[in-house]
JSON list of C-alpha atoms in Angstrom, two decimals:
[
{"chain": "K", "resi": 1, "resn": "MET", "atom": "CA", "xyz": [-10.01, -5.00, 20.32]},
{"chain": "K", "resi": 2, "resn": "ALA", "atom": "CA", "xyz": [-9.46, -3.59, 16.78]},
{"chain": "K", "resi": 3, "resn": "ASP", "atom": "CA", "xyz": [-12.45, -3.62, 14.33]},
{"chain": "K", "resi": 4, "resn": "VAL", "atom": "CA", "xyz": [-10.15, -3.31, 11.30]},
{"chain": "K", "resi": 5, "resn": "VAL", "atom": "CA", "xyz": [-6.45, -4.34, 10.82]},
{"chain": "K", "resi": 6, "resn": "ILE", "atom": "CA", "xyz": [-4.74, -3.11, 7.58]},
{"chain": "K", "resi": 7, "resn": "LEU", "atom": "CA", "xyz": [-1.21, -4.03, 6.46]},
{"chain": "K", "resi": 8, "resn": "MET", "atom": "CA", "xyz": [0.88, -2.56, 3.60]},
{"chain": "K", "resi": 9, "resn": "HIS", "atom": "CA", "xyz": [3.39, -4.53, 1.63]},
{"chain": "K", "resi": 10, "resn": "ARG", "atom": "CA", "xyz": [5.87, -3.58, -1.03]},
{"chain": "K", "resi": 11, "resn": "ASN", "atom": "CA", "xyz": [7.98, -5.99, -3.22]},
{"chain": "K", "resi": 12, "resn": "LYS", "atom": "CA", "xyz": [11.56, -6.49, -2.13]},
{"chain": "K", "resi": 13, "resn": "SER", "atom": "CA", "xyz": [12.71, -5.03, -5.44]},
{"chain": "K", "resi": 14, "resn": "GLN", "atom": "CA", "xyz": [11.06, -1.76, -4.50]},
{"chain": "K", "resi": 15, "resn": "GLN", "atom": "CA", "xyz": [12.68, -1.67, -1.06]},
{"chain": "K", "resi": 16, "resn": "GLU", "atom": "CA", "xyz": [16.04, -1.56, -2.68]},
{"chain": "K", "resi": 17, "resn": "VAL", "atom": "CA", "xyz": [15.30, 1.62, -4.57]},
{"chain": "K", "resi": 18, "resn": "SER", "atom": "CA", "xyz": [17.14, 4.76, -3.47]},
{"chain": "K", "resi": 19, "resn": "ASP", "atom": "CA", "xyz": [15.18, 7.32, -1.26]},
{"chain": "K", "resi": 20, "resn": "ALA", "atom": "CA", "xyz": [15.39, 10.01, -3.85]},
{"chain": "K", "resi": 21, "resn": "ARG", "atom": "CA", "xyz": [13.84, 7.78, -6.57]},
{"chain": "K", "resi": 22, "resn": "ILE", "atom": "CA", "xyz": [11.07, 6.61, -4.19]},
{"chain": "K", "resi": 23, "resn": "LYS", "atom": "CA", "xyz": [10.02, 10.20, -3.53]},
{"chain": "K", "resi": 24, "resn": "SER", "atom": "CA", "xyz": [9.63, 10.93, -7.26]},
{"chain": "K", "resi": 25, "resn": "GLU", "atom": "CA", "xyz": [7.89, 7.81, -8.50]},
{"chain": "K", "resi": 26, "resn": "ILE", "atom": "CA", "xyz": [4.45, 6.14, -8.19]},
{"chain": "K", "resi": 27, "resn": "LEU", "atom": "CA", "xyz": [4.89, 2.86, -6.31]},
{"chain": "K", "resi": 28, "resn": "SER", "atom": "CA", "xyz": [2.81, -0.24, -6.57]},
{"chain": "K", "resi": 29, "resn": "THR", "atom": "CA", "xyz": [1.58, -1.29, -3.12]},
{"chain": "K", "resi": 30, "resn": "THR", "atom": "CA", "xyz": [-0.51, -4.07, -1.89]},
{"chain": "K", "resi": 31, "resn": "VAL", "atom": "CA", "xyz": [-2.84, -3.30, 1.01]},
{"chain": "K", "resi": 32, "resn": "ILE", "atom": "CA", "xyz": [-3.95, -6.35, 3.07]},
{"chain": "K", "resi": 33, "resn": "VAL", "atom": "CA", "xyz": [-7.14, -6.10, 5.11]},
{"chain": "K", "resi": 34, "resn": "ALA", "atom": "CA", "xyz": [-6.41, -8.77, 7.62]},
{"chain": "K", "resi": 35, "resn": "LYS", "atom": "CA", "xyz": [-9.45, -8.23, 9.82]},
{"chain": "K", "resi": 36, "resn": "ASN", "atom": "CA", "xyz": [-12.60, -6.37, 9.22]},
{"chain": "K", "resi": 37, "resn": "ARG", "atom": "CA", "xyz": [-15.39, -6.99, 11.69]},
{"chain": "K", "resi": 38, "resn": "ASN", "atom": "CA", "xyz": [-18.10, -5.41, 9.49]},
{"chain": "K", "resi": 39, "resn": "GLY", "atom": "CA", "xyz": [-16.86, -6.32, 6.01]},
{"chain": "K", "resi": 40, "resn": "SER", "atom": "CA", "xyz": [-14.70, -8.34, 3.78]},
{"chain": "K", "resi": 41, "resn": "ILE", "atom": "CA", "xyz": [-10.99, -9.17, 4.06]},
{"chain": "K", "resi": 42, "resn": "GLY", "atom": "CA", "xyz": [-8.45, -9.64, 1.33]},
{"chain": "K", "resi": 43, "resn": "LYS", "atom": "CA", "xyz": [-5.69, -7.92, -0.80]},
{"chain": "K", "resi": 44, "resn": "ILE", "atom": "CA", "xyz": [-6.03, -4.64, -2.78]},
{"chain": "K", "resi": 45, "resn": "ASP", "atom": "CA", "xyz": [-3.40, -3.52, -5.21]},
{"chain": "K", "resi": 46, "resn": "LEU", "atom": "CA", "xyz": [-3.00, 0.26, -5.17]},
{"chain": "K", "resi": 47, "resn": "ASN", "atom": "CA", "xyz": [-0.70, 2.95, -6.40]},
{"chain": "K", "resi": 48, "resn": "PHE", "atom": "CA", "xyz": [1.06, 5.14, -3.85]},
{"chain": "K", "resi": 49, "resn": "ASP", "atom": "CA", "xyz": [2.41, 8.58, -4.62]},
{"chain": "K", "resi": 50, "resn": "PRO", "atom": "CA", "xyz": [4.94, 9.41, -1.83]},
{"chain": "K", "resi": 51, "resn": "SER", "atom": "CA", "xyz": [5.28, 13.01, -2.99]},
{"chain": "K", "resi": 52, "resn": "ILE", "atom": "CA", "xyz": [1.75, 13.74, -1.74]},
{"chain": "K", "resi": 53, "resn": "LEU", "atom": "CA", "xyz": [1.17, 10.65, 0.47]},
{"chain": "K", "resi": 54, "resn": "ARG", "atom": "CA", "xyz": [-1.76, 9.41, -1.45]},
{"chain": "K", "resi": 55, "resn": "PHE", "atom": "CA", "xyz": [-3.02, 5.99, -2.41]},
{"chain": "K", "resi": 56, "resn": "SER", "atom": "CA", "xyz": [-5.07, 5.56, -5.57]},
{"chain": "K", "resi": 57, "resn": "ASP", "atom": "CA", "xyz": [-6.68, 2.78, -7.57]},
{"chain": "K", "resi": 58, "resn": "LYS", "atom": "CA", "xyz": [-4.59, 1.07, -10.18]},
{"chain": "K", "resi": 59, "resn": "GLU", "atom": "CA", "xyz": [-5.78, 1.96, -13.68]}
]
């Protein structure tokens, strides 16, 4: 059994953006912690930079 389950979600409007544009822009992403045996659950809004595959806090 999994101790932590994390889901990622993008708005539908972002899903329709071209691949070339996605690779060059910072995207707004919601990370959903659906299960966390040793902590809290909930939604976290993050920025995602696809050019370096990194998530960061929204400023």
